PDB file of C-alpha atoms in Angstrom:
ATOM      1  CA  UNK A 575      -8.383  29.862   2.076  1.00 67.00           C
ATOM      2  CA  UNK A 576     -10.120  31.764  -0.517  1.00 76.00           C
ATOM      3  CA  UNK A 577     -10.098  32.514  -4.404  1.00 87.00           C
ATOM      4  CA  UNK A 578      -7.655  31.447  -6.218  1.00 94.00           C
ATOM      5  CA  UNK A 579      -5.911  29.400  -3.304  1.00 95.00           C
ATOM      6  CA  UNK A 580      -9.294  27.471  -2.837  1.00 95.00           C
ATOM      7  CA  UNK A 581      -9.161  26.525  -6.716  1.00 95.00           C
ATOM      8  CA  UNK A 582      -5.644  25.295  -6.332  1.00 96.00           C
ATOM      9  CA  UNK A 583      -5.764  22.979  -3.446  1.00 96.00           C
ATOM     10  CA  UNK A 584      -9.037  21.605  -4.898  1.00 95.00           C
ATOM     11  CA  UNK A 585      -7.189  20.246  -7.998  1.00 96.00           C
ATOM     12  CA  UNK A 586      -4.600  19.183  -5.890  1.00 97.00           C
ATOM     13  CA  UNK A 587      -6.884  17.017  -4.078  1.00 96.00           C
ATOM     14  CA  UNK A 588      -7.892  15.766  -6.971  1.00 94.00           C
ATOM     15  CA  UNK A 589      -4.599  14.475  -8.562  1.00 96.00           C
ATOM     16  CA  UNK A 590      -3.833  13.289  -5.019  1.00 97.00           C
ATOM     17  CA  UNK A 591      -7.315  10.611  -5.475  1.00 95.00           C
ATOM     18  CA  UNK A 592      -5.393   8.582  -7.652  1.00 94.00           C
ATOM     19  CA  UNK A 593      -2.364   7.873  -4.962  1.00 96.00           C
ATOM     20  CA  UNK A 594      -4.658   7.251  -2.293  1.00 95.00           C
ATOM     21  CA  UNK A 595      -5.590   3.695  -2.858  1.00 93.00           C
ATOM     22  CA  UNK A 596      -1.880   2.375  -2.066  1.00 94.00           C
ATOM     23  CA  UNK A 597      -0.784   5.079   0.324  1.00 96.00           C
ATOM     24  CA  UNK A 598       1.480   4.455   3.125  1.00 97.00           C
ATOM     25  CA  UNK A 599       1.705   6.937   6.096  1.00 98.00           C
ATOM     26  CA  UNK A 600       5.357   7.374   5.325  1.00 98.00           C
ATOM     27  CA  UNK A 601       3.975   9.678   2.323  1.00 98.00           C
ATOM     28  CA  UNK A 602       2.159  11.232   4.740  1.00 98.00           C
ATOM     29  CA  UNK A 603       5.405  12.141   7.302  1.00 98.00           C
ATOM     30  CA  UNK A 604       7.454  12.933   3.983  1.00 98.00           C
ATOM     31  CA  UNK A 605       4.695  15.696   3.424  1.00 98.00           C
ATOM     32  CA  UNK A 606       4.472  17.108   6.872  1.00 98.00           C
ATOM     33  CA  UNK A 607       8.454  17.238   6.820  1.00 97.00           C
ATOM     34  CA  UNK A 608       8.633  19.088   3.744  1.00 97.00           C
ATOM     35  CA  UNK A 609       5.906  21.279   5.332  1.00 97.00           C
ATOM     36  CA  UNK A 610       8.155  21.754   8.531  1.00 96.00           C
ATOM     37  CA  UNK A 611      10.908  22.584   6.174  1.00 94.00           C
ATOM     38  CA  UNK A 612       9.164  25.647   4.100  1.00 94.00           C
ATOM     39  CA  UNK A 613       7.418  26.884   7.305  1.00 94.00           C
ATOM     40  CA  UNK A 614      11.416  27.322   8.853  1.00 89.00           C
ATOM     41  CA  UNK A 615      12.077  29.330   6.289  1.00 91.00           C
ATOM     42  CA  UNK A 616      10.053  32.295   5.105  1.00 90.00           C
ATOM     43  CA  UNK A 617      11.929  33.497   2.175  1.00 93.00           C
ATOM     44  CA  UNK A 618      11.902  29.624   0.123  1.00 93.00           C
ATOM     45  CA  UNK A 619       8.271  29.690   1.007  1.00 93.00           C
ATOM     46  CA  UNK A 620       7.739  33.106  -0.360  1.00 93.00           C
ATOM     47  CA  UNK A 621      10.134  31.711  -3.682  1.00 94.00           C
ATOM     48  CA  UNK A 622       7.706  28.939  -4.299  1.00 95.00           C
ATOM     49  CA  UNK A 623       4.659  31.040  -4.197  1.00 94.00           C
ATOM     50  CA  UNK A 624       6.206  33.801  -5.974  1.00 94.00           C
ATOM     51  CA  UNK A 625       4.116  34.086  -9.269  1.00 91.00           C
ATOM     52  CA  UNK A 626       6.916  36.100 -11.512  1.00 91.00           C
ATOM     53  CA  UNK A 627       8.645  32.590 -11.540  1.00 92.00           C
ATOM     54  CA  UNK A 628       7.218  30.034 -13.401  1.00 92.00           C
ATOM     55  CA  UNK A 629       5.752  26.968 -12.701  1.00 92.00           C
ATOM     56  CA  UNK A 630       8.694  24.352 -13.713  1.00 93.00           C
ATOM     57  CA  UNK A 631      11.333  26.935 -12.180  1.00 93.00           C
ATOM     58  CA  UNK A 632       9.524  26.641  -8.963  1.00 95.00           C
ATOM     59  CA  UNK A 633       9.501  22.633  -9.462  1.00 95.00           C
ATOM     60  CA  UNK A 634      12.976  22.608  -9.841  1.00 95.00           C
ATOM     61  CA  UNK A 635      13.322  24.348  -6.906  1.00 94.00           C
ATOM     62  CA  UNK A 636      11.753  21.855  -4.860  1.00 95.00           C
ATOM     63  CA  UNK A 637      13.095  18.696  -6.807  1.00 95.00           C
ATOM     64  CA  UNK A 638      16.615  20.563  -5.450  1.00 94.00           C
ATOM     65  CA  UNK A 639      15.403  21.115  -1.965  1.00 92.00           C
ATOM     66  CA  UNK A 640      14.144  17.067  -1.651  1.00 94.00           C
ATOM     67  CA  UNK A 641      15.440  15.437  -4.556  1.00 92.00           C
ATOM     68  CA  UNK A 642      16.573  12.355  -2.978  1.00 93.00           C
ATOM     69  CA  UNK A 643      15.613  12.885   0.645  1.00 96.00           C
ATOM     70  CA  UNK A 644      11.808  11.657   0.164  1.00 96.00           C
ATOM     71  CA  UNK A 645       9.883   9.613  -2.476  1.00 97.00           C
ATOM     72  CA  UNK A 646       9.169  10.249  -5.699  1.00 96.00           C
ATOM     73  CA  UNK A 647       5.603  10.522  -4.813  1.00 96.00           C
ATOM     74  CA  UNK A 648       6.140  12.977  -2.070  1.00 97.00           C
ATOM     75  CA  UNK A 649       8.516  14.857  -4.231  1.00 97.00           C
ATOM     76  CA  UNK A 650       5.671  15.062  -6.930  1.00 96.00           C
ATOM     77  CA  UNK A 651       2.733  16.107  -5.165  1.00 97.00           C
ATOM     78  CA  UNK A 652       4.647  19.050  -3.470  1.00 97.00           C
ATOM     79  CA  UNK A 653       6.058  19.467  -7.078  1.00 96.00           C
ATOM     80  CA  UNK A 654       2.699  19.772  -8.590  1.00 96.00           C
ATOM     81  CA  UNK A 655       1.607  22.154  -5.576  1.00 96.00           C
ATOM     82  CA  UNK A 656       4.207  25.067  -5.938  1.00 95.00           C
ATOM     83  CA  UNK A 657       3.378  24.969  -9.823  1.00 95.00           C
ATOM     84  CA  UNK A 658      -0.191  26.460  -8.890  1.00 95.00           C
ATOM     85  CA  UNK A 659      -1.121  29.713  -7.907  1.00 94.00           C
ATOM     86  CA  UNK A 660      -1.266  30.504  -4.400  1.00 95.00           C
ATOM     87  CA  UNK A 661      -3.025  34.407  -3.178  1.00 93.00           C
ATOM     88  CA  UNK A 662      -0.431  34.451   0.193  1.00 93.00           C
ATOM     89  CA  UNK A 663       2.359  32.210   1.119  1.00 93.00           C
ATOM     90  CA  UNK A 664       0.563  30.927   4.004  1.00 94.00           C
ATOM     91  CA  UNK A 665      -2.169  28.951   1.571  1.00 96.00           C
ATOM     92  CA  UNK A 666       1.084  26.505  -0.071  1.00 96.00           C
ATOM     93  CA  UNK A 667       1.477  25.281   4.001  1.00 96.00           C
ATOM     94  CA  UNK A 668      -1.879  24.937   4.835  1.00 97.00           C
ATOM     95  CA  UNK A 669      -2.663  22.594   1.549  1.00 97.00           C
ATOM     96  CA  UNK A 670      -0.043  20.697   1.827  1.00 98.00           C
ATOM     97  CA  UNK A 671      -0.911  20.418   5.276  1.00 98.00           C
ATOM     98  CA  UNK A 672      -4.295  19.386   4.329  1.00 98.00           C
ATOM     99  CA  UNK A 673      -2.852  16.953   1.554  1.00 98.00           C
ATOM    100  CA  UNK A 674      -0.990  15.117   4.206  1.00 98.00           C
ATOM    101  CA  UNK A 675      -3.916  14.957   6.314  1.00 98.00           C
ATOM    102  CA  UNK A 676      -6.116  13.465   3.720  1.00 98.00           C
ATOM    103  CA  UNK A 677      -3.198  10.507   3.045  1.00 98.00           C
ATOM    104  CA  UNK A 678      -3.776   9.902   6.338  1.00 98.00           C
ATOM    105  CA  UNK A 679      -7.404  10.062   6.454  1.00 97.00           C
ATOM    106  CA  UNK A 680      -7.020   7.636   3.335  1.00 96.00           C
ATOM    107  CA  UNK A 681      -4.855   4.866   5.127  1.00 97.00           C
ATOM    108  CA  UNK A 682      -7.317   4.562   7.818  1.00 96.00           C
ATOM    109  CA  UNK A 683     -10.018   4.330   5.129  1.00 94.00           C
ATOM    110  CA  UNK A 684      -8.116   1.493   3.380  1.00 93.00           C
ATOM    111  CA  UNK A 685      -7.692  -0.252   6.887  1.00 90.00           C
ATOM    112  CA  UNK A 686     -11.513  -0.966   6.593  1.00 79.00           C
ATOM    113  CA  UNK A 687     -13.923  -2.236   6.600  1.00 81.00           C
ATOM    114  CA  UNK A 688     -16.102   0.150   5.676  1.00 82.00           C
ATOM    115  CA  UNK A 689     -16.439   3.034   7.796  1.00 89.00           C
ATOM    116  CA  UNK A 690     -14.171   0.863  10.958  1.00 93.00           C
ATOM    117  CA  UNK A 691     -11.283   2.615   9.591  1.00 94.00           C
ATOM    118  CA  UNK A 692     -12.362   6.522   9.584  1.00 95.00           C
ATOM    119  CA  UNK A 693     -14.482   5.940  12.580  1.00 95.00           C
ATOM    120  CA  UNK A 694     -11.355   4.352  14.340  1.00 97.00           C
ATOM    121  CA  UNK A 695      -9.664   7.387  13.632  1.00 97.00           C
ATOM    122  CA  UNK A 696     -12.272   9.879  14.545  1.00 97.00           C
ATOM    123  CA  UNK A 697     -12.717   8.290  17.826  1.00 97.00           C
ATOM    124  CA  UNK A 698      -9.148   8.561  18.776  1.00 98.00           C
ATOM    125  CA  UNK A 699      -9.140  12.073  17.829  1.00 98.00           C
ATOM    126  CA  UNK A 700     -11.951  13.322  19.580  1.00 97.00           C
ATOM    127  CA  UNK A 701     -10.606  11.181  22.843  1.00 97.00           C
ATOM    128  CA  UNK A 702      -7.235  13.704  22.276  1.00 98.00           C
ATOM    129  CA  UNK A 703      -9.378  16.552  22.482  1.00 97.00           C
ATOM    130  CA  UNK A 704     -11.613  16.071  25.113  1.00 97.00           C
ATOM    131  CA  UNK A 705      -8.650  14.686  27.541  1.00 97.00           C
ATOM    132  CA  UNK A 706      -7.168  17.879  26.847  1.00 97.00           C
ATOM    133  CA  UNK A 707     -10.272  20.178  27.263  1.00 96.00           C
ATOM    134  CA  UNK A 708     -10.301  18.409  30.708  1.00 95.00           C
ATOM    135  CA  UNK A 709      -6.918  18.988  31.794  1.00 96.00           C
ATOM    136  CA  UNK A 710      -5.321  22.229  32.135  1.00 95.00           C
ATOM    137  CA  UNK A 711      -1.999  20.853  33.114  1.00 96.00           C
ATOM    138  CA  UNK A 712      -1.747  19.429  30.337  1.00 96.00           C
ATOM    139  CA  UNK A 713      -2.805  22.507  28.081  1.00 96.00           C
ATOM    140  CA  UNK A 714       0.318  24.133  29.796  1.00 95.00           C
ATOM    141  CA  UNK A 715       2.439  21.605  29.142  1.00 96.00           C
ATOM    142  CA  UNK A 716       1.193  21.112  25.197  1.00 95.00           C
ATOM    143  CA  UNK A 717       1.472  25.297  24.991  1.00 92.00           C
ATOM    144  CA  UNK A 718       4.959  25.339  26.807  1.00 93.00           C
ATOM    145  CA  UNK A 719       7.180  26.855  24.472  1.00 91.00           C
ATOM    146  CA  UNK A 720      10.479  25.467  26.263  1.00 93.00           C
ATOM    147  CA  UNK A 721       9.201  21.774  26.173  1.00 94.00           C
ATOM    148  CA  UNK A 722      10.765  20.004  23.390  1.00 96.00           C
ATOM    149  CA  UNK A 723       8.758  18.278  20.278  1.00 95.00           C
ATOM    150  CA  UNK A 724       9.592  14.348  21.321  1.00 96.00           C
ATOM    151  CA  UNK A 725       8.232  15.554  25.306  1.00 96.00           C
ATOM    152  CA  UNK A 726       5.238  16.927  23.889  1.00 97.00           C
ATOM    153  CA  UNK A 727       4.767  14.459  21.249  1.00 97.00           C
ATOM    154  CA  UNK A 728       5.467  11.647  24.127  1.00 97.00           C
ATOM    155  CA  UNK A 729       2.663  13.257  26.302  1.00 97.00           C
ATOM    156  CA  UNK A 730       0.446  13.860  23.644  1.00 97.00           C
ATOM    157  CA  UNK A 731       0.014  10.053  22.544  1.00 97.00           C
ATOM    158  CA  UNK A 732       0.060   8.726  26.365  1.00 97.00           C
ATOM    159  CA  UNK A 733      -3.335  10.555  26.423  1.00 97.00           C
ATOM    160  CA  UNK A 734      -4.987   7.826  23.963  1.00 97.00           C
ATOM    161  CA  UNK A 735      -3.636   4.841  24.620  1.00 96.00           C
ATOM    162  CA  UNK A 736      -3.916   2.150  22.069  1.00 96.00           C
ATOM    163  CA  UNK A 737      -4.305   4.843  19.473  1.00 97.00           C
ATOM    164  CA  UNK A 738      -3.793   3.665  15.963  1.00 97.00           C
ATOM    165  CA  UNK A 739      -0.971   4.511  14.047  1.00 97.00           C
ATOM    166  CA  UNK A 740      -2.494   6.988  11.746  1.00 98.00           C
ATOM    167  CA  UNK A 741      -3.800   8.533  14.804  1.00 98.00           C
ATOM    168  CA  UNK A 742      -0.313   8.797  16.354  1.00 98.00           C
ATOM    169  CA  UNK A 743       0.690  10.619  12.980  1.00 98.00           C
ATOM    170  CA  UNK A 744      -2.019  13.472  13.581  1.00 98.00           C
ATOM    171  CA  UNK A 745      -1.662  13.924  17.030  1.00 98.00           C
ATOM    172  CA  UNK A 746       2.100  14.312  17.233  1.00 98.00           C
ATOM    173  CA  UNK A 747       1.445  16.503  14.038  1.00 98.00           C
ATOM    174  CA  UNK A 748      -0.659  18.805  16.076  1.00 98.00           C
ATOM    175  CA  UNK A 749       1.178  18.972  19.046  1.00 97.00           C
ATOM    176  CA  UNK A 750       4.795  19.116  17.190  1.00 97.00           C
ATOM    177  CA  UNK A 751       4.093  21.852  14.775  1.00 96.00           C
ATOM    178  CA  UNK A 752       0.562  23.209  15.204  1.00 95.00           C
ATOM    179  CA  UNK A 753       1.259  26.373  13.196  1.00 94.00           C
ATOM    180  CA  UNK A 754       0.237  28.797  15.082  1.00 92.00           C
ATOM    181  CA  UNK A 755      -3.219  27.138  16.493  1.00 94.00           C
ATOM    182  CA  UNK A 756      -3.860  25.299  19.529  1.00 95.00           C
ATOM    183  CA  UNK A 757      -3.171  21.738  18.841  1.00 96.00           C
ATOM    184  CA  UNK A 758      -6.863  20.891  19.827  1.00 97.00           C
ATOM    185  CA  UNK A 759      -7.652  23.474  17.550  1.00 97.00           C
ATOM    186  CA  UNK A 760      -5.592  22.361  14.520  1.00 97.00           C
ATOM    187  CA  UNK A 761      -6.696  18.469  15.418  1.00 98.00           C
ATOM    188  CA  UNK A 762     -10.237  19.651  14.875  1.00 97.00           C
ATOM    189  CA  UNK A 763      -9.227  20.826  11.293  1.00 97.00           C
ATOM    190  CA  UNK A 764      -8.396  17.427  10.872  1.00 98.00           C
ATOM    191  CA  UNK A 765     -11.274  15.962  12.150  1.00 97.00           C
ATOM    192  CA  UNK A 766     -13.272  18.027   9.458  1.00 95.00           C
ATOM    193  CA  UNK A 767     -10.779  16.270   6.779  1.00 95.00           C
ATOM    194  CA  UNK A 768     -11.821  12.157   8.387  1.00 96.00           C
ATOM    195  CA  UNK A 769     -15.745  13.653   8.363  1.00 93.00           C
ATOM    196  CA  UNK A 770     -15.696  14.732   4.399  1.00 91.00           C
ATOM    197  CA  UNK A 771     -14.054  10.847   3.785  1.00 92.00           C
ATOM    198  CA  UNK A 772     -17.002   9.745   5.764  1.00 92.00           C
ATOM    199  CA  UNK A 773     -19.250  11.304   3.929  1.00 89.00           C
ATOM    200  CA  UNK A 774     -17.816   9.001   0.672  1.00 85.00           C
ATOM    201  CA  UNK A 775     -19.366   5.944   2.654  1.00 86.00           C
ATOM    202  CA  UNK A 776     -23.068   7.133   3.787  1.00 88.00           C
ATOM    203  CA  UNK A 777     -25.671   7.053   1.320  1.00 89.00           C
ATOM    204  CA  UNK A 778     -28.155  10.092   2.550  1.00 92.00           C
ATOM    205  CA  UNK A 779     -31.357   8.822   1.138  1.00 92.00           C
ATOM    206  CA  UNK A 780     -34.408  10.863   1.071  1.00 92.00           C
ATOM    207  CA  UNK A 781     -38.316   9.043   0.135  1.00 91.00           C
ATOM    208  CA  UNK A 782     -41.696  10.689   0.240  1.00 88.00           C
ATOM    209  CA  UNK A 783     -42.733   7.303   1.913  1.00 88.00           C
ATOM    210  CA  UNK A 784     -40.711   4.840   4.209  1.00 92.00           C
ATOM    211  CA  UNK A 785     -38.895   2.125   2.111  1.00 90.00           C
ATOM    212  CA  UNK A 786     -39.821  -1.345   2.585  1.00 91.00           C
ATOM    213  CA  UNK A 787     -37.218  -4.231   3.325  1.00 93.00           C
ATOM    214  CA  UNK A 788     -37.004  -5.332   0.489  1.00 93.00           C
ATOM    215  CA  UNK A 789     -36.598  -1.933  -1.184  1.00 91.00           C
ATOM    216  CA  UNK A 790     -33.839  -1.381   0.825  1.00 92.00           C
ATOM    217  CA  UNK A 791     -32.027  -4.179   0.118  1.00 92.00           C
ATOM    218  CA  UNK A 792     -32.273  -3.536  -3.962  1.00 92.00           C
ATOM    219  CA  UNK A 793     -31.380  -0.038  -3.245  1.00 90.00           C
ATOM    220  CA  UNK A 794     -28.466  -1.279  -1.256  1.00 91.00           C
ATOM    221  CA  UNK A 795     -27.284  -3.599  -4.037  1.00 92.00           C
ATOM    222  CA  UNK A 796     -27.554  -1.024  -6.361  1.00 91.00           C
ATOM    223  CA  UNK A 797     -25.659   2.011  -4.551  1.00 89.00           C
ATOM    224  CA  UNK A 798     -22.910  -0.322  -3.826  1.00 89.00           C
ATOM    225  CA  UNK A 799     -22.101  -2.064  -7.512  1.00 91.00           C
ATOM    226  CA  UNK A 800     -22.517   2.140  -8.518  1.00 88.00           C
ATOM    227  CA  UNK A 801     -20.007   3.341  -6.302  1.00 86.00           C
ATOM    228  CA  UNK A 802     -17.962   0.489  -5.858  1.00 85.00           C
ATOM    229  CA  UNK A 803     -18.477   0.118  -1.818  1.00 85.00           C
ATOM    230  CA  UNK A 804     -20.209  -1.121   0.895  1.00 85.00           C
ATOM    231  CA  UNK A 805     -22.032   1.958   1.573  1.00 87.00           C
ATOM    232  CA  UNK A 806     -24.263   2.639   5.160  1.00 88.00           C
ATOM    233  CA  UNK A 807     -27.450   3.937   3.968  1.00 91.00           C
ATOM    234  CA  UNK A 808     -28.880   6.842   6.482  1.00 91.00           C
ATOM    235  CA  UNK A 809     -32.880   6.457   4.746  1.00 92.00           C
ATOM    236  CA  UNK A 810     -35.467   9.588   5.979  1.00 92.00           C
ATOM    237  CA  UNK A 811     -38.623  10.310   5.041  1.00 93.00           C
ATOM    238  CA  UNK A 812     -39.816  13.683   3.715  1.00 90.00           C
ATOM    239  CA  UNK A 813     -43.236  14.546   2.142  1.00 87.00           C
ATOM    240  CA  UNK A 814     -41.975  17.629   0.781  1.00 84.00           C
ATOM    241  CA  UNK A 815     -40.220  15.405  -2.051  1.00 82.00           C
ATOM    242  CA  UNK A 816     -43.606  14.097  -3.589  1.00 78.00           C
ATOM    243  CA  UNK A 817     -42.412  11.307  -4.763  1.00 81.00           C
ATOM    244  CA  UNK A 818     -39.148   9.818  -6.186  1.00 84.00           C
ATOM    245  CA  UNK A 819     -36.080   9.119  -4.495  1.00 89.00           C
ATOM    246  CA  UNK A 820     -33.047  11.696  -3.772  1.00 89.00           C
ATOM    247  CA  UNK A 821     -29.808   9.541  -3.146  1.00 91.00           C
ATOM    248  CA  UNK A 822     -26.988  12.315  -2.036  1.00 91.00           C
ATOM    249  CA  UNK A 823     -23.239  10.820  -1.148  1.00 88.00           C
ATOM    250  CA  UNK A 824     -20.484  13.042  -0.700  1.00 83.00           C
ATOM    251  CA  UNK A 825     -20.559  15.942  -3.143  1.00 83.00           C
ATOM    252  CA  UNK A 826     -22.743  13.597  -5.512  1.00 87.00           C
ATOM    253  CA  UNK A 827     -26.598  14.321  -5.496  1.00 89.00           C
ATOM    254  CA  UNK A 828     -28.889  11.482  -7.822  1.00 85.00           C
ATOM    255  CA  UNK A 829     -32.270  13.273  -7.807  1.00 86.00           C
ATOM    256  CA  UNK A 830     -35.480  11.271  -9.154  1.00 82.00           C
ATOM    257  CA  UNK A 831     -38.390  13.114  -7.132  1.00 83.00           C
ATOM    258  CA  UNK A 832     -41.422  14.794  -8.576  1.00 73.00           C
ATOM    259  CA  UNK A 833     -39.937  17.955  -7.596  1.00 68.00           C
ATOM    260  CA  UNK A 834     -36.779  18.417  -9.250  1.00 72.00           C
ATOM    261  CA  UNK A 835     -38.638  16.978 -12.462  1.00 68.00           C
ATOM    262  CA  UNK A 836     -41.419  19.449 -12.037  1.00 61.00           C
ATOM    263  CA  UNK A 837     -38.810  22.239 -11.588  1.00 71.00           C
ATOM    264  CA  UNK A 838     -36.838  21.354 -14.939  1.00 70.00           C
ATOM    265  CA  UNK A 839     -40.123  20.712 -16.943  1.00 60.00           C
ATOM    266  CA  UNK A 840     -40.547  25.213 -15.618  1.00 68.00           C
ATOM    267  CA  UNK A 841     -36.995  25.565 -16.839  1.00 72.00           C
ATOM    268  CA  UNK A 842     -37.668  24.121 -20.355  1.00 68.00           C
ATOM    269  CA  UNK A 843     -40.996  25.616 -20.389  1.00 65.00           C
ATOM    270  CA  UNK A 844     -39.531  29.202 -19.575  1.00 69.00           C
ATOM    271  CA  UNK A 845     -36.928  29.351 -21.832  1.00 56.00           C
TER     272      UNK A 845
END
């Protein structure tokens, strides 16, 4: 997903932050449903993308399609995606693919603590795939295009037993209606989605000098009132910092090293 696709499901994901704290996976099989629905039929898919209707004209469309059938926040979201630009008809699946996804991703989070959640989640993923990279029987059988959904969707979560629930959702996802990948192959895609929520939980720290104890623990303090979590700190040391501290979770980077300062002091200086 490229351009202006990219730009669209990124402020999707945004508005979608806000829902996340009290999402259920029944949002999450509302969205894959509605997915299942558009990907049946080509020509609504290629109405909702279409970008000589407008934007409430192609909400209407949808509240007519689900009004009713789903929750208002399900209704909503897909609401809010069709009213964006999309570059092929494909990209409207695959983010609302990826929404879905991430409200799963986020109900595992909220399980908690901490990272148990996610890594919960990541474990019984990667168990799916690597029973399956094992087994070619049971590629077959996943691949067989006259099994039925509920048989491969039955086989599917006897491979992990004592999955959790929102790893029951994403596997029978990915073996029900993988889209046109290999189910290992589309459960991998998801496995990226669980790693960048990870990512909102580890504290990469970088020091010119190892911290002591007791610099970690006001560091620790201090990253968790900011962001609101218990976070893991992963602490390294690298000389080529100078001195300072560079703090980097998720997407967010605080810098305080000799270097960056250095570099903006040139900036100023050159302009």
């Amino acid at each position: 997903m490229a351009g202006i696709s990219s730009e669209s499901l990124a402020a999707a994901q945004g508005q979608l932050e806000a829902r996340l704290p009290h999402a259920t996976l029944g949002l999450a099989e509302e969205l894959f449903g509605i997915l299942g629905l558009l990907d049946g039929q080509t020509g609504l898919l290629r109405a909702l993308t279409d970008p000589a209707r407008n934007g409430q004209e192609k909400a209407a469309l949808v509240s007519t399609l689900v009004g009713g059938k789903v929750s208002a926040d399900a209704e909503q979201i897909v609401a809010s995606l069709v009213e964006s630009r999309w570059r092929a008809p494909r990209d409207l699946g695959d983010a609302l693919e990826t929404l879905a996804a991430t409200v799963v991703s986020a109900v595992a989070e909220n399980k908690g603590p901490g990272l148990s959640g996610l890594e919960e989640l990541e474990g019984d993923l990667f168990r799916f795939n690597e029973t399956v990279a094992s087994n070619h029987d049971v590629q077959r059988a996943l691949s067989n295009p006259q099994s039925s959904a509920e048989a491969k969707a039955a086989l599917a979560l006897k491979l992990v037993p004592g999955a959790s629930e929102a790893s029951q959702v994403l596997i029978r996802q990915a073996v029900t209606a993988p889209r046109g990948l290999r189910p290992t192959a589309l459960v991998t895609r998801f496995l990226e989605l669980v790693a960048g929520r990870q990512q909102r939980w580890i504290a990469e720290v970088r020091t010119s000098l190892p911290l002591t104890e007791e610099q970690r623990a006001r560091l620790q303090a201090s990253l968790n009132a900011l962001y609101g979590r218990e976070l893991k700190i992963n602490a390294t040391v690298d000389p080529s910092i100078v001195g300072g501290i560079r703090v980097t979770v998720g997407d967010e980077v605080v810098d305080s090293t000799v270097v960056t300062r250095l570099s903006e002091l040139r900036r100023k200086l050159a302009v």
